[in-house]
Amino acid sequence: MQLSNEQIRQFDEEGYLFLPDCFSPDEVAALREEAVSIYDTDRPEVWREKSGAPRTAFAAHLYNEAFGLLGAHPRLIEPVQQLFGEPVYMHQFKINAKSAFDGEVWQWHQDFGTWARDDGMPDPKAMNIAVFLDEVTHINGPLMLVPRSHKEGVFEAGHDLSTTSYPLWTLDNERVAKLVDVGGIVAPTGKPGGVMMFHGNLVHGSAGNITPYPRKIVYLTLNAVSNYIRKPTRPDWIAHQDFSPIVPVADDALMHYAQRYRQAAE
Ligand code: SIN
Ligand code: MN
């Protein structure tokens, strides 16, 4: 899948692109069910909220067939290779739960701030791709983005170790207010299967989820191979150190997997 010139212009200008209906209901249903079983397992890659509810599951593309296919899917890999003009590898892979009733906040931050400070990534030549597994609505903690906030590099940030179970380099309110004066805030919503790509310096965050509706989103972070991380400090299931280029699978590989998955369940 290739982006049009208009999509590339929009990405450069606004810092994000939303592509509804990228994956079919069958493809996403299989991923959603697998995500729930992963959250039910007791393994270090499954990170929990202070309440015990799942917050995120790292690196499932390495041990789960469905997420392995998603992590090498041409609908995700090819547009990023197109934008960067080179092959990409997986820097991080996570399935964020934003659990019904218990999903906690992600404070305002820039991801490249973390990749640079914690992992020694040289440039913001890495892309976040969000794949909606549940319907994302305006009430269940959608990801909020500050359009155009990707143009001024990395802002000063504080290392917040206490608000949630997950340490994060967060921006102060004054900075966020100034950026929002310029770009506003958007929170793309939509059905499972929607995809959102956003720049590593784009400011984003999300509120807690107190509704009965879970909001699972998978995030791939695809890094240009030449931009491999130089000073890792985190476990390699959080910030991977296998810099081999991803070889995309066939476009219908996940669809065939989903068909077999449904038949096995019947
Ligand atoms: C993130 O910023 O890495 C995750 C935010 C979210 O899932 O709401
Ligand atoms: Mn983030």
CSV table of C-alpha atoms in Angstrom, one decimal, residues 57-218:
chain,number,residue,atom,x,y,z
A,57,ALA,CA,1.5,-6.0,26.4
A,58,PHE,CA,4.9,-5.7,24.8
A,59,ALA,CA,6.5,-7.7,22.0
A,60,ALA,CA,3.5,-10.0,21.1
A,61,HIS,CA,4.7,-10.0,17.5
A,62,LEU,CA,7.5,-12.3,18.6
A,63,TYR,CA,5.5,-15.0,20.3
A,64,ASN,CA,2.0,-14.8,18.8
A,65,GLU,CA,1.2,-15.8,15.2
A,66,ALA,CA,-1.6,-13.2,14.6
A,67,PHE,CA,0.5,-10.3,15.9
A,68,GLY,CA,3.5,-11.6,14.1
A,69,LEU,CA,1.5,-11.2,10.8
A,70,LEU,CA,0.3,-7.8,11.9
A,71,GLY,CA,3.9,-6.7,12.7
A,72,ALA,CA,5.0,-7.5,9.1
A,73,HIS,CA,1.8,-6.4,7.3
A,74,PRO,CA,2.4,-4.6,4.1
A,75,ARG,CA,-0.5,-2.2,4.8
A,76,LEU,CA,1.6,-0.9,7.7
A,77,ILE,CA,5.2,-1.4,6.6
A,78,GLU,CA,5.1,-0.1,3.0
A,79,PRO,CA,3.8,3.4,3.7
A,80,VAL,CA,6.5,3.9,6.3
A,81,GLN,CA,9.2,2.6,4.0
A,82,GLN,CA,7.8,5.0,1.4
A,83,LEU,CA,8.0,8.0,3.7
A,84,PHE,CA,11.5,7.1,5.1
A,85,GLY,CA,12.9,5.9,1.7
A,86,GLU,CA,14.6,2.9,3.4
A,87,PRO,CA,13.7,-0.4,5.1
A,88,VAL,CA,12.4,-0.4,8.7
A,89,TYR,CA,12.7,-2.6,11.7
A,90,MET,CA,10.5,-3.0,14.8
A,91,HIS,CA,11.7,-0.7,17.6
A,92,GLN,CA,8.7,-1.4,19.9
A,93,PHE,CA,5.4,-3.3,19.7
A,94,LYS,CA,2.6,-2.9,22.2
A,95,ILE,CA,-1.0,-3.7,22.7
A,96,ASN,CA,-2.5,-1.0,24.9
A,97,ALA,CA,-5.6,-2.1,26.7
A,98,LYS,CA,-7.2,1.1,28.1
A,99,SER,CA,-9.4,-1.4,30.0
A,100,ALA,CA,-13.1,-0.8,30.7
A,101,PHE,CA,-13.5,1.1,34.0
A,102,ASP,CA,-9.8,0.8,34.9
A,103,GLY,CA,-7.8,2.1,32.0
A,104,GLU,CA,-5.6,4.9,33.2
A,105,VAL,CA,-4.3,8.2,31.7
A,106,TRP,CA,-1.3,8.5,29.3
A,107,GLN,CA,0.0,12.0,30.1
A,108,TRP,CA,1.0,14.5,27.4
A,109,HIS,CA,4.3,13.4,25.8
A,110,GLN,CA,6.3,13.0,22.6
A,111,ASP,CA,7.5,9.5,21.9
A,112,PHE,CA,10.8,10.5,20.3
A,113,GLY,CA,11.6,12.2,23.6
A,114,THR,CA,11.6,8.7,25.2
A,115,TRP,CA,13.3,7.0,22.3
A,116,ALA,CA,16.2,9.6,22.3
A,117,ARG,CA,16.6,9.8,26.1
A,118,ASP,CA,16.1,6.1,27.1
A,119,ASP,CA,17.2,4.2,23.9
A,120,GLY,CA,19.8,6.5,22.3
A,121,MET,CA,17.8,6.9,19.0
A,122,PRO,CA,19.6,9.5,16.9
A,123,ASP,CA,16.7,11.0,14.9
A,124,PRO,CA,12.9,11.1,14.8
A,125,LYS,CA,13.0,8.8,11.8
A,126,ALA,CA,10.7,6.3,13.5
A,127,MET,CA,6.9,6.1,13.1
A,128,ASN,CA,4.1,5.1,15.4
A,129,ILE,CA,1.3,3.2,13.8
A,130,ALA,CA,-1.9,2.7,15.8
A,131,VAL,CA,-4.3,-0.1,14.8
A,132,PHE,CA,-7.7,0.1,16.5
A,133,LEU,CA,-8.8,-3.4,17.8
A,134,ASP,CA,-12.0,-2.0,19.5
A,135,GLU,CA,-14.2,0.8,18.4
A,136,VAL,CA,-12.6,4.0,19.6
A,137,THR,CA,-15.1,6.6,20.6
A,138,HIS,CA,-15.1,10.0,22.2
A,139,ILE,CA,-15.8,8.5,25.6
A,140,ASN,CA,-13.5,5.5,26.0
A,141,GLY,CA,-10.1,7.2,26.1
A,142,PRO,CA,-9.3,8.0,22.5
A,143,LEU,CA,-5.8,9.0,21.7
A,144,MET,CA,-5.6,12.8,21.6
A,145,LEU,CA,-3.1,14.5,19.2
A,146,VAL,CA,-1.9,18.1,19.0
A,147,PRO,CA,-1.7,18.7,15.2
A,148,ARG,CA,1.4,20.4,14.0
A,149,SER,CA,3.2,20.0,17.3
A,150,HIS,CA,5.9,17.8,15.6
A,151,LYS,CA,7.7,20.8,14.0
A,152,GLU,CA,9.8,22.1,16.8
A,153,GLY,CA,11.8,19.1,17.8
A,154,VAL,CA,12.0,17.6,21.3
A,155,PHE,CA,10.7,19.7,24.2
A,156,GLU,CA,12.0,19.7,27.8
A,157,ALA,CA,10.2,17.0,29.8
A,158,GLY,CA,10.1,15.6,33.3
A,159,HIS,CA,10.4,11.9,34.1
A,160,ASP,CA,7.0,11.0,35.7
A,161,LEU,CA,7.5,7.8,37.7
A,162,SER,CA,4.4,8.1,39.9
A,163,THR,CA,1.2,9.0,38.1
A,164,THR,CA,0.7,5.6,36.6
A,165,SER,CA,2.5,2.2,36.7
A,166,TYR,CA,4.4,3.2,33.5
A,167,PRO,CA,7.4,5.8,33.6
A,168,LEU,CA,7.0,8.5,31.0
A,169,TRP,CA,8.8,11.7,30.0
A,170,THR,CA,5.9,14.2,30.2
A,171,LEU,CA,5.4,17.8,29.1
A,172,ASP,CA,4.3,20.6,31.4
A,173,ASN,CA,0.9,22.2,31.1
A,174,GLU,CA,2.1,25.5,29.9
A,175,ARG,CA,3.9,24.0,26.9
A,176,VAL,CA,0.9,21.9,26.0
A,177,ALA,CA,-1.4,24.9,26.2
A,178,LYS,CA,0.8,26.9,23.9
A,179,LEU,CA,0.9,24.1,21.3
A,180,VAL,CA,-2.8,23.6,21.5
A,181,ASP,CA,-3.3,27.4,20.9
A,182,VAL,CA,-1.7,26.8,17.5
A,183,GLY,CA,-2.8,23.3,16.5
A,184,GLY,CA,-5.9,22.5,18.6
A,185,ILE,CA,-6.6,18.9,19.7
A,186,VAL,CA,-7.9,16.0,17.6
A,187,ALA,CA,-9.1,12.6,18.7
A,188,PRO,CA,-9.7,10.4,15.7
A,189,THR,CA,-12.4,7.9,16.4
A,190,GLY,CA,-13.7,4.9,14.4
A,191,LYS,CA,-14.4,1.3,14.0
A,192,PRO,CA,-12.0,-1.6,14.7
A,193,GLY,CA,-9.5,-1.9,11.8
A,194,GLY,CA,-8.8,1.9,11.5
A,195,VAL,CA,-5.1,2.9,11.4
A,196,MET,CA,-3.5,6.1,12.6
A,197,MET,CA,0.1,7.0,11.8
A,198,PHE,CA,1.8,9.8,13.7
A,199,HIS,CA,5.2,11.5,13.8
A,200,GLY,CA,7.6,10.7,16.6
A,201,ASN,CA,7.6,14.3,17.8
A,202,LEU,CA,3.8,14.8,17.7
A,203,VAL,CA,2.5,15.6,21.2
A,204,HIS,CA,-0.2,13.1,22.3
A,205,GLY,CA,-1.9,11.6,25.3
A,206,SER,CA,-5.2,10.0,26.5
A,207,ALA,CA,-7.6,10.3,29.4
A,208,GLY,CA,-8.6,7.4,31.6
A,209,ASN,CA,-11.5,5.1,30.6
A,210,ILE,CA,-14.3,4.9,33.1
A,211,THR,CA,-16.8,3.5,30.6
A,212,PRO,CA,-17.7,-0.2,30.2
A,213,TYR,CA,-16.1,-0.1,26.7
A,214,PRO,CA,-12.5,-1.3,26.4
A,215,ARG,CA,-10.3,0.6,23.9
A,216,LYS,CA,-7.6,-1.8,22.7
A,217,ILE,CA,-5.1,-0.3,20.3
A,218,VAL,CA,-1.9,-1.9,18.9
